[in-house]
mmCIF file of C-alpha atoms in Angstrom:
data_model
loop_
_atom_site.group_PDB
_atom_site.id
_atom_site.type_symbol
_atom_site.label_atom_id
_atom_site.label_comp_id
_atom_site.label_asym_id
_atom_site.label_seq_id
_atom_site.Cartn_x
_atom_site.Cartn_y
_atom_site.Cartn_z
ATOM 1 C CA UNK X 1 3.402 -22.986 36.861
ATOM 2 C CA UNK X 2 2.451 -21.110 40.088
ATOM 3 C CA UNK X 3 2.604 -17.493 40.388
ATOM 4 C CA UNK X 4 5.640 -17.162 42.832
ATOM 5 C CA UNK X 5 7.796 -19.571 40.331
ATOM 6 C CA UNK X 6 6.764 -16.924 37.825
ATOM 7 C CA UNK X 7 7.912 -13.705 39.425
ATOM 8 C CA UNK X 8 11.314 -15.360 39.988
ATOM 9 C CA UNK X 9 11.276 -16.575 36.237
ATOM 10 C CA UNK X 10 10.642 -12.718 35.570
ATOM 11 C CA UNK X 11 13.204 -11.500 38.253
ATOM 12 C CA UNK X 12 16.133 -13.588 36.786
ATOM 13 C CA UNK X 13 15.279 -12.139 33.157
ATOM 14 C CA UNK X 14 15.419 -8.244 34.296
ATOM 15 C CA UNK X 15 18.998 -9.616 35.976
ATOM 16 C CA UNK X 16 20.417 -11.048 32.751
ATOM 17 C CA UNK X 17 19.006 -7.768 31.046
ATOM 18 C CA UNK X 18 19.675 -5.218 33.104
ATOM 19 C CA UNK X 19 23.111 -2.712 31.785
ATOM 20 C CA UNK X 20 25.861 -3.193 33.221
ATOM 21 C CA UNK X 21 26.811 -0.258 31.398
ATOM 22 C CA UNK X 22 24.160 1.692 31.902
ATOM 23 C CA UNK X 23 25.239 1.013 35.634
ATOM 24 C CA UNK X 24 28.302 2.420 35.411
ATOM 25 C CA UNK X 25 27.655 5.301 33.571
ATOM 26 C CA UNK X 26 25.714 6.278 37.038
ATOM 27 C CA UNK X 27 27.894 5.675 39.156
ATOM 28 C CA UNK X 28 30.473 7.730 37.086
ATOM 29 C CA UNK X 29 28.131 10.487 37.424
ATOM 30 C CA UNK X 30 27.614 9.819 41.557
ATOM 31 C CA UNK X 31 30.930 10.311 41.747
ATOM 32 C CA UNK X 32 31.632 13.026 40.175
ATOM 33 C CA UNK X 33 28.939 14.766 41.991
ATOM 34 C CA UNK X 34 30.532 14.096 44.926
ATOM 35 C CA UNK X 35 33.850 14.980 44.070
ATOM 36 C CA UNK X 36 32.836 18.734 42.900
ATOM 37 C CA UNK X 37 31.345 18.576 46.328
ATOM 38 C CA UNK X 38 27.577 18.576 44.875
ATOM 39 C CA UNK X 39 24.704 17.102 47.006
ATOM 40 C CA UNK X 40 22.393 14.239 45.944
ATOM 41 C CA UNK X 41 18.947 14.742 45.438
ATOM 42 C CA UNK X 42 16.827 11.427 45.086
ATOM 43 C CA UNK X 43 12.989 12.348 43.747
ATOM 44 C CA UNK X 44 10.318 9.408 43.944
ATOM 45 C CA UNK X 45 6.518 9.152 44.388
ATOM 46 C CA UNK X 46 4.667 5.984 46.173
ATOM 47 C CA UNK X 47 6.976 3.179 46.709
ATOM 48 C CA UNK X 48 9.620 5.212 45.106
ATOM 49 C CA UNK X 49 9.443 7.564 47.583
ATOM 50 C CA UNK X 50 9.998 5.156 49.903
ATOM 51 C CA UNK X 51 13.079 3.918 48.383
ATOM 52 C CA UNK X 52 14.248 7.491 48.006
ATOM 53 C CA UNK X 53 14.349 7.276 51.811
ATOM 54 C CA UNK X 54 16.081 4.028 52.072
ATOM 55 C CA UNK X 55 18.547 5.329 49.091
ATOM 56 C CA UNK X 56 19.292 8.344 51.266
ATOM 57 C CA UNK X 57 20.589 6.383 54.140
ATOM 58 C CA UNK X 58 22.379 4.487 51.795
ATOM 59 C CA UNK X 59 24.684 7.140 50.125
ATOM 60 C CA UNK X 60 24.997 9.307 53.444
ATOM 61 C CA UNK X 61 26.169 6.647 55.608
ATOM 62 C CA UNK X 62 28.226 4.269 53.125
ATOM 63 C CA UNK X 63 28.807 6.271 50.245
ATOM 64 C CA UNK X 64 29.807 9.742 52.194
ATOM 65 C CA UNK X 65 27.256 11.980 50.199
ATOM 66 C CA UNK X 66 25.329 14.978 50.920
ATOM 67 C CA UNK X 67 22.076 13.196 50.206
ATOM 68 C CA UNK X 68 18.686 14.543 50.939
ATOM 69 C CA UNK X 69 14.881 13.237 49.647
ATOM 70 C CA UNK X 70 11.653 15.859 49.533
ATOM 71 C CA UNK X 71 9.660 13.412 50.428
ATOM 72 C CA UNK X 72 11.376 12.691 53.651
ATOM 73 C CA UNK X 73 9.436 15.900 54.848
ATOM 74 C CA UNK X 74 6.400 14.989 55.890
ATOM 75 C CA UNK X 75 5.360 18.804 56.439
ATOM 76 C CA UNK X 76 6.710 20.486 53.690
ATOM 77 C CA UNK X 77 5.724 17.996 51.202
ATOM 78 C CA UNK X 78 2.153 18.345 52.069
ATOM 79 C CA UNK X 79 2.112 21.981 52.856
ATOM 80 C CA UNK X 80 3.211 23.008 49.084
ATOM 81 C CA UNK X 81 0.136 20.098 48.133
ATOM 82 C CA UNK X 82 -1.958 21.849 49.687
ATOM 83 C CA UNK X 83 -1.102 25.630 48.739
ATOM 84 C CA UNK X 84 0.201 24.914 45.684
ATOM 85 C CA UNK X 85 -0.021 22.215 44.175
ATOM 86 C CA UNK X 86 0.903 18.147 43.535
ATOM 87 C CA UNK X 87 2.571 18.947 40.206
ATOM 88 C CA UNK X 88 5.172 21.553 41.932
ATOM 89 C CA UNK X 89 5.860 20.244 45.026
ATOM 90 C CA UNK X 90 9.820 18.960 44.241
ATOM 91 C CA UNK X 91 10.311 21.925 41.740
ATOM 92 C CA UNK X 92 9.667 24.151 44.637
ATOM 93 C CA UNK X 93 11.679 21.993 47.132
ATOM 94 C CA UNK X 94 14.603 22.125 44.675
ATOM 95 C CA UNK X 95 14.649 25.994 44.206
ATOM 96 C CA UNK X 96 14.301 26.258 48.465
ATOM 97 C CA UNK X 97 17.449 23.907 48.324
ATOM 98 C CA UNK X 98 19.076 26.548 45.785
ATOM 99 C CA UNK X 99 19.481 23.257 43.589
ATOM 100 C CA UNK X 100 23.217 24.717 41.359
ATOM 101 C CA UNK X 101 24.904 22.798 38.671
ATOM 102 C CA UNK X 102 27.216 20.962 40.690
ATOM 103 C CA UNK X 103 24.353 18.841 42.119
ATOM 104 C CA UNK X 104 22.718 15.841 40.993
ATOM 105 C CA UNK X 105 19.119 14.718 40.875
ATOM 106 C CA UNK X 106 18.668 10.501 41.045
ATOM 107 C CA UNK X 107 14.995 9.843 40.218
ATOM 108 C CA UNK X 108 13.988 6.892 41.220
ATOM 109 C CA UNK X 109 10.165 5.950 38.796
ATOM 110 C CA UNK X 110 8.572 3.613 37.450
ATOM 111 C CA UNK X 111 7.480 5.659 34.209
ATOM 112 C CA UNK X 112 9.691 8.803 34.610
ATOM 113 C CA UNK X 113 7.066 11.103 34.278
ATOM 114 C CA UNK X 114 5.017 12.532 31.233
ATOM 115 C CA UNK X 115 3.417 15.712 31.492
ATOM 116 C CA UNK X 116 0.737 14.529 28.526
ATOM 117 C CA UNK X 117 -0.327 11.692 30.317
ATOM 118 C CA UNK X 118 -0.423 13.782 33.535
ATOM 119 C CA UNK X 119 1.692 11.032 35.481
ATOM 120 C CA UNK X 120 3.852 12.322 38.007
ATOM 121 C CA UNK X 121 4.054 15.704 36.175
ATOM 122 C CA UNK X 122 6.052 16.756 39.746
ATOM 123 C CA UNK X 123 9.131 14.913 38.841
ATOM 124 C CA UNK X 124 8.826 16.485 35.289
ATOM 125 C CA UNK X 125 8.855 20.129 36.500
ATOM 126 C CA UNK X 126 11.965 19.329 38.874
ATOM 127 C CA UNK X 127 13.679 17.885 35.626
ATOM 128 C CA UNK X 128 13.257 20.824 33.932
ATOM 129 C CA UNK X 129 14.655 22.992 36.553
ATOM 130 C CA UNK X 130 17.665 20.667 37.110
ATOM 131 C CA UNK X 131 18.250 20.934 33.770
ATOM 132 C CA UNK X 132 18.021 24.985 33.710
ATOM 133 C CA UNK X 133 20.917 25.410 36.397
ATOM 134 C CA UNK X 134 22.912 22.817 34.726
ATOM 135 C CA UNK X 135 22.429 19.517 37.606
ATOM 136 C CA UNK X 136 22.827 16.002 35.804
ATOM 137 C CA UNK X 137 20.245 14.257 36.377
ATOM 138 C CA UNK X 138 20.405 9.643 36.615
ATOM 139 C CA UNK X 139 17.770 7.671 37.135
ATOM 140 C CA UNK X 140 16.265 4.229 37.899
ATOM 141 C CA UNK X 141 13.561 4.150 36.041
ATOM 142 C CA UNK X 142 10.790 0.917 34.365
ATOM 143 C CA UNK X 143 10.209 2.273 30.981
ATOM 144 C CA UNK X 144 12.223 3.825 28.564
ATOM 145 C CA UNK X 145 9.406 6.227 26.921
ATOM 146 C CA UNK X 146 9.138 8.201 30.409
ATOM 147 C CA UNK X 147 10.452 11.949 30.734
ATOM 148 C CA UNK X 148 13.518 11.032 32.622
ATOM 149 C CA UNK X 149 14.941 8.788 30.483
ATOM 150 C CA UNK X 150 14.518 11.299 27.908
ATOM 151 C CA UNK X 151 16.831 13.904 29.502
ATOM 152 C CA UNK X 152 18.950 12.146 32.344
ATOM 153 C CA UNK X 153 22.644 12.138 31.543
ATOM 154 C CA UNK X 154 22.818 8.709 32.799
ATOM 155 C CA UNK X 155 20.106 6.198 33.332
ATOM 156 C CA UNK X 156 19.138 2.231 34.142
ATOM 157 C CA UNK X 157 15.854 1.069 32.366
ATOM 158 C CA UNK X 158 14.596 -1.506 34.447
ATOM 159 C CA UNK X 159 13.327 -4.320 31.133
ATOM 160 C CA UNK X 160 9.852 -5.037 30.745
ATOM 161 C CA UNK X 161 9.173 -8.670 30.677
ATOM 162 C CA UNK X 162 5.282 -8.694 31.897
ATOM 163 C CA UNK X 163 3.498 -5.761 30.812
ATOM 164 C CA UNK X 164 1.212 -6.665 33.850
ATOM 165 C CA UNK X 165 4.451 -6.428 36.277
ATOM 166 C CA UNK X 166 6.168 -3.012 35.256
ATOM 167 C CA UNK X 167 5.405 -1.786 39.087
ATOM 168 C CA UNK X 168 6.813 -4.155 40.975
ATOM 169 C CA UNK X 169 9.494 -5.197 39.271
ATOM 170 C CA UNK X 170 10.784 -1.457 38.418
ATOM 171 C CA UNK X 171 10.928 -0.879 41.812
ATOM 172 C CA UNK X 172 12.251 -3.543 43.396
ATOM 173 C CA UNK X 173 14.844 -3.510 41.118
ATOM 174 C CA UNK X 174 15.470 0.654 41.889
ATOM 175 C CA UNK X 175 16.337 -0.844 45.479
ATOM 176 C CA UNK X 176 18.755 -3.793 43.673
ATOM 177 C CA UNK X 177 20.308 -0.912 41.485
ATOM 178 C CA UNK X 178 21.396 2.139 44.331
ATOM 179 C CA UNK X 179 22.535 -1.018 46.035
ATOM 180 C CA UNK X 180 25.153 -1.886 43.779
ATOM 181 C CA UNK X 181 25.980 2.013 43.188
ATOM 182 C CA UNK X 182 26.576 2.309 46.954
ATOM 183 C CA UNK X 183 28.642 -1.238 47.335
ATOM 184 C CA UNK X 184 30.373 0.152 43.713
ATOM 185 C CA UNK X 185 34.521 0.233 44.736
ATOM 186 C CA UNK X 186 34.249 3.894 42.966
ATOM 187 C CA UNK X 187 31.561 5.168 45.643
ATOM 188 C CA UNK X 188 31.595 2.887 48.570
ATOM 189 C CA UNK X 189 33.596 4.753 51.827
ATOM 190 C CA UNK X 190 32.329 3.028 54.298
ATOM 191 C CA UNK X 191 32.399 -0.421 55.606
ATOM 192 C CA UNK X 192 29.027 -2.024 56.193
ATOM 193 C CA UNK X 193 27.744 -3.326 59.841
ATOM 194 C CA UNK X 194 28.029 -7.154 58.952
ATOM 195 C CA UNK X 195 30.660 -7.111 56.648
ATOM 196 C CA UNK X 196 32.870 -5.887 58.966
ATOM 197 C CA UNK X 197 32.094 -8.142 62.186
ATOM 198 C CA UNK X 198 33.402 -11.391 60.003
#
């Protein structure tokens, strides 16, 4: 079997496991969010934080949020690196942004953070303060032992199917996951360029 007929093999299992539920219980929480008139805050690191951008786009433009990413600052982000720190820089962020209870944190990881293992101990500290003021926190996350799936009030655990594929597939599948939260009837207020030229 070659390697791409594999990866698709893989990609069709995480689809038939993936939560519907687990799905919806986000989206329930995106829109209440928005309804209490909270903003979105979407937290990733590497190709996460990537996707945080895209996601951003995503639930401004279709989904009518107040939606911001830290990362999408290229200065701040590395001017609270370098004066104080990897491990604080969205904690920080979050208190500038007077982060209040009637916001919500998405964190978009492939572990979720763990403090012991000292991986991505930066989306750890902006849990904790999320959690402090009272925010919900969701996530999209690859593993279920990870900090945020510990404490998010909703959250979709990307399955593992091949231990030697956790990256990728988590998040890929964070992109096929906001997707369907955007497109969701309960969260979707705006039409979509090609969808609407048929």
């Amino acid at each position: 079997m070659s390697y791409s007929v594999q990866h698709l093999q893989e990609t069709a299992q995480i689809v038939s496991q993936l939560s519907a539920a687990d799905c919806e219980n986000c989206v329930a929480e995106l829109r209440a969010a928005r309804d209490r008139g909270g903003r979105l805050f979407i937290l990733g690191v590497g190709g996460s934080a990537a996707n945080a951008s895209h996601a951003v786009n995503d639930f401004r433009k279709i989904g009518g949020f107040e939606a911001y990413a830290p990362t999408d600052n290229v200065s701040e982000l590395t001017a609270r690196t370098n004066d104080e720190g990897w491990a604080s820089v969205f904690v920080e962020w979050l208190r500038g942004s007077r982060l209040t209870a009637a916001d919500l944190l998405l964190i978009l990881s492939v572990g979720g953070g763990n403090l012991e293992k000292n991986v991505s101990p930066n989306l750890v500290t902006a849990l904790q303060l999320a959690k402090s003021v009272g925010a919900h926190v969701i996530g999209i996350v690859g593993k279920d032992g990870g900090y945020t799936a510990k404490v998010a009030d909703a959250c979709v655990i990307v399955p593992v199917v091949n231990p030697n594929n956790i990256t990728p597939h988590s998040e890929a599948f964070q992109a096929v996951v906001w997707h369907l939260f955007v497109s969701h009837p309960s969260l979707k207020v705006n039409q979509t360029k090609w969808e609407s030229t048929r």
